[in-house]
């Protein structure tokens, strides 16, 4: 089983390291054709405006929609969440709409307001402690009825899932805790077996 | 707070922001209009400064932090992170940038130094710093002072990549050399490098710096950007190279593509076509020693 990490820009190398810790082979994806060889995809943290421009130059939009349509799981952190969301605010911008949430960009403020917090993920196996690093992070302002909230910070959703799309406003890849990546790898593994 | 072998380094959230900028291009801008062009071209961040290095070199005089009004206009215009430069050792310029909530401070040799002996204590700030280096010792001294990102200096405003290459090669080979040393050799090596022993030990084991390492100073073409990435840079800073060229928007877009697809010569060939004129470059060996920017700081 191989999991792709969109490597156009951002902290893709840290996601690859986290996948390796989970015993999963990571593949850097810079062109849409490289999606054919992977069973899941991570869209990393980075700058969403830059990522969208680089995606656009290579027609990644339709390729990722096809990937999702084929039932393959996708995980987005921070900028990755912004790209996967149904709606994006401040400013309004294009997004893939693969998970029914609305997000506000840079919603806690600039880097001076970035912070760390501890939290709890409610996963299949029960509650698991999380280390959460929020960097110029977005906030999830609306959650659709078919979206499951997996973790909260101060009563707001910070990690959520709809079917085979998983998102987080924080960066599990910046910590040594592989809980979230293991959860995603399980999703990918189950989807792969089902296919 | 993060620590390595008991030595404090920059906070994880600040090193983390540099991680988010990897594979990207940070562009020097002097006003909101240029910042907009940079963002539209795909810059991951913009660096506010009073004058681009090529103009500082040409016009002379004291180069200082960008005017506050310009920084605010840039912050209001773009959504990507806004960085700004301060003079080496000028911790009050840094306090002002912290009050403005700039996302990253570049304590930069491109501006006229305010202190000939001491760099800023970067742990005293709630926002992160990037600092320049010419070799491993200088990089580790800055990380020891709290820098959350390192960039090799190159020679700013020269349009000549040779110094950027020299500094990146020196840094990378310095790191590689450390990994070959026996434990008992590391204290002497720390003394030779003029670097904290704890960091020397950490790098010897990890084979990399504990913070991201970007490249600056002399990048003028997509090929220059890809060269620095292939030599080990994790992102690039472009200063005069964009707004001193004949078609800044187009060149900026091309350098962004080249930085992502740095290992793909077909893409590099395609984006390098029909860019107009690059900035005029300077022959470094013909510059008088006192006009070099890279020798500022220690």
Tab-separated table of C-alpha atoms in Angstrom, chain A residues 7-14 28 30-31 44-51 53-55 57-58 60 77-78 90-91 93 105-106 109-116 131-136 171 173-176, chain B residues 1 11-17 19-25 39-45 75-76 78-82 97-104 126-128 256-257 259-264 266-267 270:
chain	number	residue	atom	x	y	z
A	7	UNK	CA	4.527	17.787	-2.963
A	8	UNK	CA	3.872	21.033	-4.836
A	9	UNK	CA	4.651	23.165	-1.771
A	10	UNK	CA	4.437	22.917	2.013
A	11	UNK	CA	5.453	20.464	4.730
A	12	UNK	CA	5.073	17.383	2.553
A	13	UNK	CA	8.378	15.883	3.767
A	14	UNK	CA	7.107	15.797	7.377
A	28	UNK	CA	5.785	12.545	-3.448
A	30	UNK	CA	4.020	16.567	-8.267
A	31	UNK	CA	2.022	15.582	-11.346
A	44	UNK	CA	-0.122	19.005	3.413
A	45	UNK	CA	0.106	22.290	5.227
A	46	UNK	CA	1.460	25.165	3.178
A	47	UNK	CA	0.056	28.308	1.625
A	48	UNK	CA	-3.335	27.540	0.095
A	49	UNK	CA	-3.127	30.403	-2.440
A	50	UNK	CA	0.218	29.071	-3.705
A	51	UNK	CA	-0.964	25.455	-3.705
A	53	UNK	CA	-1.972	28.114	-8.352
A	54	UNK	CA	0.422	25.187	-8.652
A	55	UNK	CA	-2.532	22.739	-8.781
A	57	UNK	CA	-1.066	24.792	-13.656
A	58	UNK	CA	-1.223	20.972	-13.786
A	60	UNK	CA	-4.875	18.723	-10.389
A	77	UNK	CA	-4.043	19.453	7.186
A	78	UNK	CA	-4.445	23.233	7.497
A	90	UNK	CA	-11.558	35.580	4.263
A	91	UNK	CA	-11.013	35.730	1.456
A	93	UNK	CA	-11.532	31.355	-2.812
A	105	UNK	CA	-8.589	31.271	6.723
A	106	UNK	CA	-6.044	32.597	9.249
A	109	UNK	CA	-4.682	35.805	13.511
A	110	UNK	CA	-1.131	36.100	12.258
A	111	UNK	CA	1.905	34.082	13.358
A	112	UNK	CA	2.092	35.949	16.687
A	113	UNK	CA	-1.209	34.246	17.565
A	114	UNK	CA	-0.109	30.724	16.539
A	115	UNK	CA	-0.242	28.283	19.462
A	116	UNK	CA	0.000	24.730	20.744
A	131	UNK	CA	-0.699	17.234	20.561
A	132	UNK	CA	-2.009	20.035	18.393
A	133	UNK	CA	0.128	22.740	16.747
A	134	UNK	CA	-1.929	25.532	15.178
A	135	UNK	CA	-0.011	27.752	12.713
A	136	UNK	CA	-1.857	30.718	11.186
A	171	UNK	CA	-0.479	19.830	12.180
A	173	UNK	CA	2.926	15.910	11.232
A	174	UNK	CA	4.884	18.425	13.353
A	175	UNK	CA	4.729	16.150	16.408
A	176	UNK	CA	6.081	12.688	17.201
B	1	UNK	CA	9.556	25.752	23.957
B	11	UNK	CA	9.439	27.215	19.383
B	12	UNK	CA	7.990	24.339	17.364
B	13	UNK	CA	5.175	26.530	16.042
B	14	UNK	CA	7.754	28.977	14.648
B	15	UNK	CA	9.950	26.305	13.073
B	16	UNK	CA	6.638	24.867	11.860
B	17	UNK	CA	5.771	28.017	9.911
B	19	UNK	CA	8.160	24.054	7.336
B	20	UNK	CA	4.943	25.304	5.720
B	21	UNK	CA	6.947	27.584	3.408
B	22	UNK	CA	9.118	24.770	2.046
B	23	UNK	CA	9.188	24.293	-1.694
B	24	UNK	CA	8.108	27.903	-2.072
B	25	UNK	CA	9.449	31.285	-3.133
B	39	UNK	CA	1.028	36.796	-4.335
B	40	UNK	CA	-0.716	36.471	-7.702
B	41	UNK	CA	2.412	34.829	-9.101
B	42	UNK	CA	2.341	32.174	-6.355
B	43	UNK	CA	4.804	33.499	-3.748
B	44	UNK	CA	4.455	31.673	-0.388
B	45	UNK	CA	5.398	34.853	1.447
B	75	UNK	CA	-0.382	43.272	5.295
B	76	UNK	CA	-3.768	44.636	4.215
B	78	UNK	CA	-2.097	39.987	0.789
B	79	UNK	CA	-3.193	36.892	2.750
B	80	UNK	CA	0.167	35.083	2.582
B	81	UNK	CA	2.631	35.612	5.477
B	82	UNK	CA	4.402	38.962	5.525
B	97	UNK	CA	7.682	44.521	13.780
B	98	UNK	CA	6.391	42.382	16.653
B	99	UNK	CA	3.876	45.115	17.510
B	100	UNK	CA	2.796	45.148	13.859
B	101	UNK	CA	2.375	41.323	14.008
B	102	UNK	CA	4.657	40.686	11.071
B	103	UNK	CA	4.843	36.903	10.541
B	104	UNK	CA	8.661	36.526	10.338
B	126	UNK	CA	6.818	36.144	20.211
B	127	UNK	CA	7.393	36.065	16.457
B	128	UNK	CA	10.030	34.016	14.637
B	256	UNK	CA	7.631	29.489	-8.533
B	257	UNK	CA	7.172	26.604	-11.007
B	259	UNK	CA	11.153	25.762	-7.331
B	260	UNK	CA	8.412	23.104	-7.171
B	261	UNK	CA	9.599	21.124	-10.197
B	262	UNK	CA	13.309	21.652	-9.507
B	263	UNK	CA	14.216	18.090	-10.456
B	264	UNK	CA	12.348	18.113	-13.791
B	266	UNK	CA	11.487	19.467	-19.099
B	267	UNK	CA	9.475	21.756	-16.845
B	270	UNK	CA	9.407	25.206	-20.584
